[in-house]
Coordinates of N, CA and C in Angstrom, one line a residue:
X1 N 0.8 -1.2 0.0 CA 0.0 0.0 0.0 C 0.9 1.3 0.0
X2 N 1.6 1.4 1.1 CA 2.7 2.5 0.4 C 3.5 2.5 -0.4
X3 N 3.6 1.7 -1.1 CA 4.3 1.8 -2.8 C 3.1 1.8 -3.3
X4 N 2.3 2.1 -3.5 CA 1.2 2.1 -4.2 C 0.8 4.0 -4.2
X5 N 1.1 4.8 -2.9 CA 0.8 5.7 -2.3 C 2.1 6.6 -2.6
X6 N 3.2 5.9 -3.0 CA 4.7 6.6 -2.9 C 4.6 7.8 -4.1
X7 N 4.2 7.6 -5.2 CA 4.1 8.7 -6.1 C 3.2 10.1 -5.5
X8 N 2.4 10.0 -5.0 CA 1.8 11.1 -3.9 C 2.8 11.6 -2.8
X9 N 3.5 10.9 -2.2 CA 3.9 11.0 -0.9 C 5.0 11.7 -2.2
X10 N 6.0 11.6 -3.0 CA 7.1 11.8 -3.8 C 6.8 13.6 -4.0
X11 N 5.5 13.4 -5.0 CA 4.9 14.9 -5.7 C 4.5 16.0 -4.3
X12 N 4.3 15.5 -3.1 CA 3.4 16.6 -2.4 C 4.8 16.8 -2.0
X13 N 5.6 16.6 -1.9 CA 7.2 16.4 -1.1 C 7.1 15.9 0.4
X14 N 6.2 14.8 0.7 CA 6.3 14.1 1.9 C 5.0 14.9 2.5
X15 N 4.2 15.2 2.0 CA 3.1 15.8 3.0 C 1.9 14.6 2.6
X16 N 1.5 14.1 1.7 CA 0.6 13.4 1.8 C 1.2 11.8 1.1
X17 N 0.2 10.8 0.7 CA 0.7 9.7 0.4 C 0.8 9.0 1.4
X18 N 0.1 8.8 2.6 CA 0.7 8.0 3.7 C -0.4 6.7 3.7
X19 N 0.2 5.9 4.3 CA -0.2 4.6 5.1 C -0.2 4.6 6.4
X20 N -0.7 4.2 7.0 CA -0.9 4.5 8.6 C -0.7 2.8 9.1
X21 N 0.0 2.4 10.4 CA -0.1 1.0 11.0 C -0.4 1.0 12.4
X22 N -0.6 0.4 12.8 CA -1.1 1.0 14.7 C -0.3 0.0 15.2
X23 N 0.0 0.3 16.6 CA 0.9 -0.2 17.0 C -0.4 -1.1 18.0
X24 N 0.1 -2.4 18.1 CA -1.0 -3.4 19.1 C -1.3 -2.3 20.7
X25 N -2.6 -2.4 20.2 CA -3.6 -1.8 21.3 C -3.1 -2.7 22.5
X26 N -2.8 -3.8 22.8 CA -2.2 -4.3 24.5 C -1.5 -3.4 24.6
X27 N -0.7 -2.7 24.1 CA 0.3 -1.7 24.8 C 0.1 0.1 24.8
X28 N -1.5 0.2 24.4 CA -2.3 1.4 25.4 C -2.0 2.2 26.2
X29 N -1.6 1.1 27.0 CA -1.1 1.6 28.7 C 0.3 1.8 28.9
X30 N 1.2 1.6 28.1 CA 2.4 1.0 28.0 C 3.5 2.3 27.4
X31 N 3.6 3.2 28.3 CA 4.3 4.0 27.4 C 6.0 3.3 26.2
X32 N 6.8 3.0 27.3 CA 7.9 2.6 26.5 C 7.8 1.5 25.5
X33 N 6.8 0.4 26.2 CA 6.5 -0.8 25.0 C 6.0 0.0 23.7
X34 N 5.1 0.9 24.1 CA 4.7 1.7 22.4 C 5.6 2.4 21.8
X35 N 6.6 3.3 22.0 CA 7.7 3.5 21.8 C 8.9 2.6 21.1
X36 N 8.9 1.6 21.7 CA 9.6 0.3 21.1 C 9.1 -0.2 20.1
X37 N 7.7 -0.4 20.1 CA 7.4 -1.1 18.9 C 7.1 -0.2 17.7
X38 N 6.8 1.0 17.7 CA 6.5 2.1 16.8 C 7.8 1.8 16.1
X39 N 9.2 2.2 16.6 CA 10.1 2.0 16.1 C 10.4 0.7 15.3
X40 N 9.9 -0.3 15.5 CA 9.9 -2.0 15.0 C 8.9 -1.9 14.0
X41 N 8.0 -1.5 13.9 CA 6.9 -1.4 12.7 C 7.4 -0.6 11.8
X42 N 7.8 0.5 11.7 CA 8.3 1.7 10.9 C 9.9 0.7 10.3
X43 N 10.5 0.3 11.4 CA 11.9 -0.1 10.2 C 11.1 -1.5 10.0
X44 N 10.9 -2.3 9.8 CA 10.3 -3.5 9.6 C 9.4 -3.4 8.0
X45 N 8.3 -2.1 8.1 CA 7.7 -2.1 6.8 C 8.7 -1.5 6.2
X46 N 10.2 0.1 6.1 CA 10.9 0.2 5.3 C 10.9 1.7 4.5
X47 N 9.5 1.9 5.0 CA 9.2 2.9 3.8 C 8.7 4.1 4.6
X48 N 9.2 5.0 3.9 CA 9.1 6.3 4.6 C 7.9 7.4 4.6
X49 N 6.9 6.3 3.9 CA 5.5 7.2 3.9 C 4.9 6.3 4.7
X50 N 5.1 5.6 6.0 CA 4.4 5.2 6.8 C 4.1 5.7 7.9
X51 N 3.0 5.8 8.2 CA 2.5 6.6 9.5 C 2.1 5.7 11.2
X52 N 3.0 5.8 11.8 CA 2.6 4.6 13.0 C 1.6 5.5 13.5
X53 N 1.0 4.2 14.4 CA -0.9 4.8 14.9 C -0.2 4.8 16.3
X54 N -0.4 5.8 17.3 CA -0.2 5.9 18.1 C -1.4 6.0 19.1
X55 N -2.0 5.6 20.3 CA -3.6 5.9 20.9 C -3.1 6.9 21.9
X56 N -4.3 8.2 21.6 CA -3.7 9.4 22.8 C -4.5 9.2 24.0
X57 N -4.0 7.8 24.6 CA -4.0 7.8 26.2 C -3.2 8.6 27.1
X58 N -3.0 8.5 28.0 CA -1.9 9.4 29.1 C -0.6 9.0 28.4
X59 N -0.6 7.3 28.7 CA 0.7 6.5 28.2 C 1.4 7.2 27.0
X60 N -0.1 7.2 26.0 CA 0.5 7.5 24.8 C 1.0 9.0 24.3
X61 N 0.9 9.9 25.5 CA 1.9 11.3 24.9 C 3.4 10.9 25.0
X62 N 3.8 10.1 26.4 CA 5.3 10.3 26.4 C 5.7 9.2 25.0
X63 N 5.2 8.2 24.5 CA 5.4 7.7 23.4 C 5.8 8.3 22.1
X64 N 4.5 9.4 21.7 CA 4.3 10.2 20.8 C 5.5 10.9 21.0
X65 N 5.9 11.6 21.6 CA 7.1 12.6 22.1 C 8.0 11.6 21.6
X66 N 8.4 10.3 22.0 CA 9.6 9.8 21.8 C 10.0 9.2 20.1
X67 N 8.7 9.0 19.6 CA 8.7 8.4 18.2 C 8.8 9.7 17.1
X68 N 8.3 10.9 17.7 CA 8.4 11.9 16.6 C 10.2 12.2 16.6
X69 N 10.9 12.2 18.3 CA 12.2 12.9 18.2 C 13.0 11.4 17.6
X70 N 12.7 10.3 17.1 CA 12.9 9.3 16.5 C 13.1 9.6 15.0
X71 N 12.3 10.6 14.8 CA 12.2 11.0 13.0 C 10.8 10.3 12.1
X72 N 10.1 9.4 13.2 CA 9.1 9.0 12.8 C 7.7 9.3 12.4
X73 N 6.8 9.3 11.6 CA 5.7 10.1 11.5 C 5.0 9.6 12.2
X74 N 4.1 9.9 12.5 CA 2.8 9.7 13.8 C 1.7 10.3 13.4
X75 N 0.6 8.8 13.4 CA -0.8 9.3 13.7 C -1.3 9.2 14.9
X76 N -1.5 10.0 15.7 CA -2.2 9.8 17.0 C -3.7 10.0 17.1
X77 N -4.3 8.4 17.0 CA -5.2 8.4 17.0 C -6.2 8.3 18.3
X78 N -7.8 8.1 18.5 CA -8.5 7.4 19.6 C -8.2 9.0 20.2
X79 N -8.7 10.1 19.4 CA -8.7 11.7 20.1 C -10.4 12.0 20.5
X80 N -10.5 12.1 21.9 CA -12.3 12.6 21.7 C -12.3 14.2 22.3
X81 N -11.3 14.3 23.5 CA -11.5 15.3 24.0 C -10.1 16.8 24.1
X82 N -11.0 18.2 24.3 CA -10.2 19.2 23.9 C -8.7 18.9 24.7
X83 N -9.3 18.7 26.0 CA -7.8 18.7 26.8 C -6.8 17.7 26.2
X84 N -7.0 16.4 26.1 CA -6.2 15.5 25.4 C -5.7 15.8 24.2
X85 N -6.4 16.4 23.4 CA -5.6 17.3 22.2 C -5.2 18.5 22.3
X86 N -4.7 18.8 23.5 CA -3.7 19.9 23.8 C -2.6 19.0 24.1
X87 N -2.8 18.3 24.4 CA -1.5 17.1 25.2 C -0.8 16.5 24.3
X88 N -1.6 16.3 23.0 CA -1.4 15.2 21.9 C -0.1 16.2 21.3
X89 N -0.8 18.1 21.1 CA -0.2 19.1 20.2 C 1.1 19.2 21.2
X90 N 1.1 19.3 22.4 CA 2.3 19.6 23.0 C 3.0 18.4 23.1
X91 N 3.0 16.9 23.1 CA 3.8 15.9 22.9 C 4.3 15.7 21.2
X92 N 3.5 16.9 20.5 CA 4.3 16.2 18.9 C 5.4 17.4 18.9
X93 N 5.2 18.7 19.5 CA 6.0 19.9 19.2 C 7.4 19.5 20.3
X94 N 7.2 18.6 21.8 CA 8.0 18.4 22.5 C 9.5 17.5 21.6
X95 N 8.4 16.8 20.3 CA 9.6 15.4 20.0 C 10.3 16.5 19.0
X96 N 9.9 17.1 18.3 CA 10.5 18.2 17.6 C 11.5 18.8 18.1
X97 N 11.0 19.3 19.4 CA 12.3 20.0 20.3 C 13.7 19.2 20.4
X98 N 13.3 17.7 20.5 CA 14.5 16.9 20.7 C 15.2 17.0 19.5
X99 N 14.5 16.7 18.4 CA 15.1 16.8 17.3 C 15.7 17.9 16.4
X100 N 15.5 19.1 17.0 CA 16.2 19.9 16.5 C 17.7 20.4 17.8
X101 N 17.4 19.8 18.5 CA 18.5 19.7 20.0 C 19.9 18.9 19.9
X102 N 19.1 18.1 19.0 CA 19.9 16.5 18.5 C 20.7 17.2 17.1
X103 N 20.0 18.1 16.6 CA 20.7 18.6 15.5 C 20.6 17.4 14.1
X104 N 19.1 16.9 14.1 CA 18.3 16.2 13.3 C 17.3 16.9 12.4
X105 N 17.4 16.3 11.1 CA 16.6 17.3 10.3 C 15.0 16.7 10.6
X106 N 14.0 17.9 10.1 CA 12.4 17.8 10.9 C 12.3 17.2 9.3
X107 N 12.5 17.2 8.4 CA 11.7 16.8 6.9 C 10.8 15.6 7.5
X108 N 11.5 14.6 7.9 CA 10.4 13.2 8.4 C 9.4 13.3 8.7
X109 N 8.9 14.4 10.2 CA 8.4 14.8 10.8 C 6.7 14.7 10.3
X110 N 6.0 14.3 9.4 CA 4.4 14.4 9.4 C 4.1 13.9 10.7
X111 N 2.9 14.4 10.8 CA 2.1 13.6 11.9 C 0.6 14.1 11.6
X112 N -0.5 13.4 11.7 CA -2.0 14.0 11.7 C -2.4 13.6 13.4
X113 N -3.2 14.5 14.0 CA -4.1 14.1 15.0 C -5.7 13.9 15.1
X114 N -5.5 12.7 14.8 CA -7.2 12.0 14.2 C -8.2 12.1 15.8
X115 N -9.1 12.7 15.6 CA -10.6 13.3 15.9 C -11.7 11.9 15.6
X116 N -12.3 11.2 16.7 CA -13.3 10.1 16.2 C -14.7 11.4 16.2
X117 N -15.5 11.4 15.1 CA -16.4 12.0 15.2 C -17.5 12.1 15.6
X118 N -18.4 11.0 14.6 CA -19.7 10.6 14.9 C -19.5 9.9 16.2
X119 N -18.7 9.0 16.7 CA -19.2 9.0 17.7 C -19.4 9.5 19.0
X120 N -18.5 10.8 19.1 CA -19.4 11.6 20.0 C -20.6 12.0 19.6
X121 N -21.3 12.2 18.4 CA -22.7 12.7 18.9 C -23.3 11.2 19.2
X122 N -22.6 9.9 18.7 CA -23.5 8.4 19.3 C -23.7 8.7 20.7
X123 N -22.7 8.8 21.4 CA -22.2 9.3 23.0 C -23.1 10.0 23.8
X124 N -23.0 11.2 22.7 CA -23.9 12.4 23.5 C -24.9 12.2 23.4
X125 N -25.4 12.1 22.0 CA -27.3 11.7 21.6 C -28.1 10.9 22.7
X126 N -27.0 10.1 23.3 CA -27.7 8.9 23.9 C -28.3 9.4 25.5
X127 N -27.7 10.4 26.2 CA -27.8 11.3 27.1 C -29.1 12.5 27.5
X128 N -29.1 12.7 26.1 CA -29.9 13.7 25.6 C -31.8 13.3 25.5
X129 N -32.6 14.2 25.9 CA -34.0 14.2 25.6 C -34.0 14.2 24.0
X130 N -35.1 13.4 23.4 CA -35.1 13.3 21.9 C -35.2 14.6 21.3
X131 N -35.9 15.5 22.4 CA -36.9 16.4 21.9 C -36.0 17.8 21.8
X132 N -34.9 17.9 22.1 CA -33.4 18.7 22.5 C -33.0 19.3 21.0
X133 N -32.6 20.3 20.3 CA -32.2 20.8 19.4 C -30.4 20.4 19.5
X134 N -30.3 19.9 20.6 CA -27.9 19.9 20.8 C -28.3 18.4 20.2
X135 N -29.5 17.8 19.9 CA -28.9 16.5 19.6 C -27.7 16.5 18.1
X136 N -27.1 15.5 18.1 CA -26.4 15.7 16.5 C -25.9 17.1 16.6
X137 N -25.3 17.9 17.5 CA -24.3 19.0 17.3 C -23.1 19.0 17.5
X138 N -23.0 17.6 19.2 CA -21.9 18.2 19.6 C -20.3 17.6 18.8
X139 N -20.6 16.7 18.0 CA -19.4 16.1 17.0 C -18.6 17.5 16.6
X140 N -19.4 18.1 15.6 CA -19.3 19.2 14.8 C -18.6 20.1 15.6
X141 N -19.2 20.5 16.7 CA -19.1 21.6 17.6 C -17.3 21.2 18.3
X142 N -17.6 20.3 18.5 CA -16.0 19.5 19.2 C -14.8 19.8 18.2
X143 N -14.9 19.4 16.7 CA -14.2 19.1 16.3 C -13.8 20.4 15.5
X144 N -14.7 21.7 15.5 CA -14.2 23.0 15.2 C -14.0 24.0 16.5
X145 N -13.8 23.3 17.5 CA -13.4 23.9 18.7 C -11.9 23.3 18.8
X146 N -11.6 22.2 18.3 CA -10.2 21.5 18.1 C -9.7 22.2 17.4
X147 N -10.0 22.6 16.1 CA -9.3 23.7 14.6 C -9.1 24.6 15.4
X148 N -9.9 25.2 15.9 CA -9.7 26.5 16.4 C -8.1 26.6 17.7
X149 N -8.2 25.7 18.7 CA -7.0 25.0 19.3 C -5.5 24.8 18.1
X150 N -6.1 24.0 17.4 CA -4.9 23.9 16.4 C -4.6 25.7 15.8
X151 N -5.3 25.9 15.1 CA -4.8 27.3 14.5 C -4.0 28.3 15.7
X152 N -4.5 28.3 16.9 CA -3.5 29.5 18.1 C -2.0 28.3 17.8
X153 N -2.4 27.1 18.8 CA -0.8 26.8 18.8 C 0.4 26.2 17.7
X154 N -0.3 26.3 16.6 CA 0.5 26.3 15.4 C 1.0 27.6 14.4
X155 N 0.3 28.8 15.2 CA 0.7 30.1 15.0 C 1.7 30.3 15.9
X156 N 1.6 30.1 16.8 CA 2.4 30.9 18.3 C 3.7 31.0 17.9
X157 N 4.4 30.9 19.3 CA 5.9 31.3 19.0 C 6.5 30.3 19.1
X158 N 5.9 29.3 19.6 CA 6.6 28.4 20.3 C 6.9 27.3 18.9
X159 N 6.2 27.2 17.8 CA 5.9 26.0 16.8 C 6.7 27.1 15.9
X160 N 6.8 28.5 15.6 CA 7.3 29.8 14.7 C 8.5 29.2 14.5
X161 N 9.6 28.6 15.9 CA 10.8 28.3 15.8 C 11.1 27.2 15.6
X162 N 10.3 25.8 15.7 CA 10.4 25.0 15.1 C 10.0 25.1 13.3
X163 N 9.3 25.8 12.8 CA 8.4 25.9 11.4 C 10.2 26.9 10.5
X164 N 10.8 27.2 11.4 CA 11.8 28.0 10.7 C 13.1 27.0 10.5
X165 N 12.7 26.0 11.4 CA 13.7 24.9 11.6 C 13.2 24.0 9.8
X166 N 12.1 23.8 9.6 CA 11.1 22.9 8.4 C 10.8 22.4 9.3
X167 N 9.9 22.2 10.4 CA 8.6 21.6 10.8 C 7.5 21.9 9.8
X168 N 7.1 20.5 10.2 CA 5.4 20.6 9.5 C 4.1 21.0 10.9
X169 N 3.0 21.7 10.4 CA 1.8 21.3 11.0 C 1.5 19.9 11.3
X170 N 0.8 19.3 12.1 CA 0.3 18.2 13.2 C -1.0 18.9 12.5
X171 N -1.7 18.0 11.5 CA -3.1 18.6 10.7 C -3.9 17.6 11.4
X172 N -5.4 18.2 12.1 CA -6.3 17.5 12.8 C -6.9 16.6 11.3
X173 N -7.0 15.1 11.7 CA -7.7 14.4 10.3 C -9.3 14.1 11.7
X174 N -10.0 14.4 10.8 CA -11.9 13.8 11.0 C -11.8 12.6 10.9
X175 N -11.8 11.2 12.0 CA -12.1 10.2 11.5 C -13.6 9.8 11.5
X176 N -14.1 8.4 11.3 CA -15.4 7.9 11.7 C -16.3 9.3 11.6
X177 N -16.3 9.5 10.3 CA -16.9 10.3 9.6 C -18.4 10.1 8.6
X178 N -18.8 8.9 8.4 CA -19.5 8.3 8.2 C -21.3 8.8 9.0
X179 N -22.0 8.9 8.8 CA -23.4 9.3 9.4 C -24.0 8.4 10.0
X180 N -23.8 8.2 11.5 CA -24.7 6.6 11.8 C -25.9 6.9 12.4
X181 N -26.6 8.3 12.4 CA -27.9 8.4 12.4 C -28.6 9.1 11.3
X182 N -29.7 8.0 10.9 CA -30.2 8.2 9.4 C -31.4 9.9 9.8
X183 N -31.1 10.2 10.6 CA -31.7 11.3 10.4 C -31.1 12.5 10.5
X184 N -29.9 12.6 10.3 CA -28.8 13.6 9.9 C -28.6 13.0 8.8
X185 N -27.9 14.2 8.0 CA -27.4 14.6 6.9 C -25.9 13.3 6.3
X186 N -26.5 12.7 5.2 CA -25.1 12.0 5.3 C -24.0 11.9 4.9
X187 N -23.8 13.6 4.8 CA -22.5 14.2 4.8 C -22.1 15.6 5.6
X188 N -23.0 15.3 6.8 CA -22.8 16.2 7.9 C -21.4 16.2 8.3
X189 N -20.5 14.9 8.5 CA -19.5 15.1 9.5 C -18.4 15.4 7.8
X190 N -18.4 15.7 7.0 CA -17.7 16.5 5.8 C -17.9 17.4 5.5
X191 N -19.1 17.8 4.7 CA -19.4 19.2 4.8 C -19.4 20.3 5.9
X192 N -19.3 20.0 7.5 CA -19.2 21.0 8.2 C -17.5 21.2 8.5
X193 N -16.5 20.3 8.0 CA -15.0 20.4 8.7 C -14.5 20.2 7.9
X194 N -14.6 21.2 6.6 CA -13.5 21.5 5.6 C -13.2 22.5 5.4
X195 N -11.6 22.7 5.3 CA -10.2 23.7 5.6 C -8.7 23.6 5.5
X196 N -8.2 24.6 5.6 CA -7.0 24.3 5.4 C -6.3 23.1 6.3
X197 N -5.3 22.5 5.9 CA -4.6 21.7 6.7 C -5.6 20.7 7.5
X198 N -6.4 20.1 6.8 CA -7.4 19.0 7.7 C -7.3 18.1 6.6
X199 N -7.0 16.7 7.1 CA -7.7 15.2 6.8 C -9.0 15.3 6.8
X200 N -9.4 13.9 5.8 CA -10.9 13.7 6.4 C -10.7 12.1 5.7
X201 N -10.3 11.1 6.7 CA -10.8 9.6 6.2 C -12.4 9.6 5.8
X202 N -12.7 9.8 4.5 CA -14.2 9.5 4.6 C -14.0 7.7 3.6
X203 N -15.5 7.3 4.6 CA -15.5 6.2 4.3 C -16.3 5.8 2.7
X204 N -16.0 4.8 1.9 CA -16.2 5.3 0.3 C -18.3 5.4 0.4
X205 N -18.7 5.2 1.4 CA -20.3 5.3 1.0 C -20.5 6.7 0.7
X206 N -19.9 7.4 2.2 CA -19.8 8.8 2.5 C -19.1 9.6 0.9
X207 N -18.1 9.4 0.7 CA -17.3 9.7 -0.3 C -18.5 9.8 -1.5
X208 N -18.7 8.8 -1.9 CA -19.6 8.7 -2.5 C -20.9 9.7 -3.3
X209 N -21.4 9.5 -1.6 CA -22.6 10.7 -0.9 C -22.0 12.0 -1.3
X210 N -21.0 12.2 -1.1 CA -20.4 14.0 -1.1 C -20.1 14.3 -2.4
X211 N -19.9 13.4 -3.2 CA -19.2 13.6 -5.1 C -21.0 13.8 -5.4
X212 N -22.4 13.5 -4.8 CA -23.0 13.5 -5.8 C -24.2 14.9 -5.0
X213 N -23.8 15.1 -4.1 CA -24.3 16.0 -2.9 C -23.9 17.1 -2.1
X214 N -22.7 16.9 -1.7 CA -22.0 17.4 -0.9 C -21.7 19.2 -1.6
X215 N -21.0 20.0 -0.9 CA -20.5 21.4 -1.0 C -19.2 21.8 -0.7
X216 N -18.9 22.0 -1.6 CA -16.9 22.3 -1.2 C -16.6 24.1 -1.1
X217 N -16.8 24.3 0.6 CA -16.2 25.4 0.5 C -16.0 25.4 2.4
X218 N -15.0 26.4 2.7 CA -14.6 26.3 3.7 C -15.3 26.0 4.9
X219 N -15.5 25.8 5.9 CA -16.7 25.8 6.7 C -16.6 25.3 8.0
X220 N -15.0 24.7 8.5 CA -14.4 24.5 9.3 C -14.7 25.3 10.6
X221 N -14.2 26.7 10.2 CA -14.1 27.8 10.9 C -15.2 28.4 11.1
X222 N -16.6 28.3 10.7 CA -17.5 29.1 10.5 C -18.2 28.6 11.8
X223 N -18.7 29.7 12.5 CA -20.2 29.7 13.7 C -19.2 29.0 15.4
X224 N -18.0 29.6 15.4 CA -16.7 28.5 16.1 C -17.5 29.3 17.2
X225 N -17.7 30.0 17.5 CA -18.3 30.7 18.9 C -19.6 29.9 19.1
X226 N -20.4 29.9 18.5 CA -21.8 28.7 18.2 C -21.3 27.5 18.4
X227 N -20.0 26.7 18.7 CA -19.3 25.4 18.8 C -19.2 25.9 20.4
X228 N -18.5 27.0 20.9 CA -18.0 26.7 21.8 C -19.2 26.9 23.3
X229 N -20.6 27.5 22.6 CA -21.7 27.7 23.0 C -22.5 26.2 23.3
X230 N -22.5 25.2 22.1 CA -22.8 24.1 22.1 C -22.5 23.4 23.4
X231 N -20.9 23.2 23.0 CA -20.4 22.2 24.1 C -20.8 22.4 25.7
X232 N -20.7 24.2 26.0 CA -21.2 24.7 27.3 C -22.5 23.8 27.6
X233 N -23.5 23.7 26.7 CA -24.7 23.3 26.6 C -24.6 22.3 27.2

């Protein structure tokens, strides 16, 4: 699959083309085992458009930290909440720091931090009176309250000096993007979180749905105060 993806990963100059592998979920909890093994998956498959899956448990920041100042790319996935994706952004800028300490070039350096979507509103919906207007909001609302997180600490000062070093953005990807209630839109969780610097694994039904329906224009950013009103909700 990544020789298949290498001509992308070649043309964007290492920004896209990737393959993703997850490192065995028994080691969740495990910071240095995930660390060890990320590194054994990555030289094992060979190829430098591979993306180890990392889970952003507690465990999994000091991992993330240690695999990015490795040169390795990282998906940190299994993201639901704001605070843990402050943890996720400050464990991928920390491994950077090693690496430019180390006097190691950042080129390697991709990483995405995957957002599960629909299932928070599965989560929340389930909480909620039927009769409630927040039903089916708070995915949306979460996941442009995250962009909004991403945009301050990828401007600041602190990412300015690694980005002068060639760091990349840590671009939030939308996973489980798919509509699993038939009474939303079912290309709600696409059409509301598209923007600069964002993934979106959509699944090929969804995909599908959006080539013959969907609206291509920014919308990531739009009503972010109405997101952060939601969640208060």
């Amino acid at each position: 699959a990544a020789d298949v993806l290498r001509p992308v990963f070649a043309a964007s100059d290492g920004a896209d083309g990737f393959v993703s592998l997850e490192v065995s979920p028994a080691l969740a909890h495990d910071s240095a085992g995930t660390a060890v093994e990320a590194k054994r998956l990555f030289a094992a498959v060979g190829r430098p458009n591979v993306m180890i899956k990392i889970p952003a448990t507690r465990e999994g920041l000091p991992a993330i930290t240690e695999t990015v100042a490795a040169g390795i790319p990282v998906n940190v996935t299994l993201i639901f909440s704001l605070e843990r994706y402050m943890g996720v952004m400050n464990a991928y800028l920390a491994g950077l720091e090693r690496r430019v300490k180390a006097g190691e070039s950042l080129a390697p350096n991709a990483s995405v931090a995957s957002f599960f979507v629909s299932r928070i509103d599965s989560a929340v919906d389930a909480l909620l009176p039927a009769d409630t207007p927040l039903r089916g909001r708070a995915a949306v609302a979460n996941a442009k309250t995250a962009y909004r997180l991403f945009r301050q600490v990828f401007s600041g000062e602190r990412f300015k000096a690694l980005a002068a070093a060639g760091a990349r953005v840590q671009r939030p990807l939308w996973a489980s993007t798919g509509t699993k209630d038939p009474a939303y839109s079912d290309v709600l969780y696409v059409d509301e979180l598209i923007g600069p610097d964002t993934v979106n694994t959509i699944p090929p039904a969804t995909w599908n749905a959006f080539k013959d329906h969907g609206k291509v224009r920014r919308t990531v950013d739009e009503g972010v105060e109405d997101s952060r009103r939601t969640l208060e909700e």
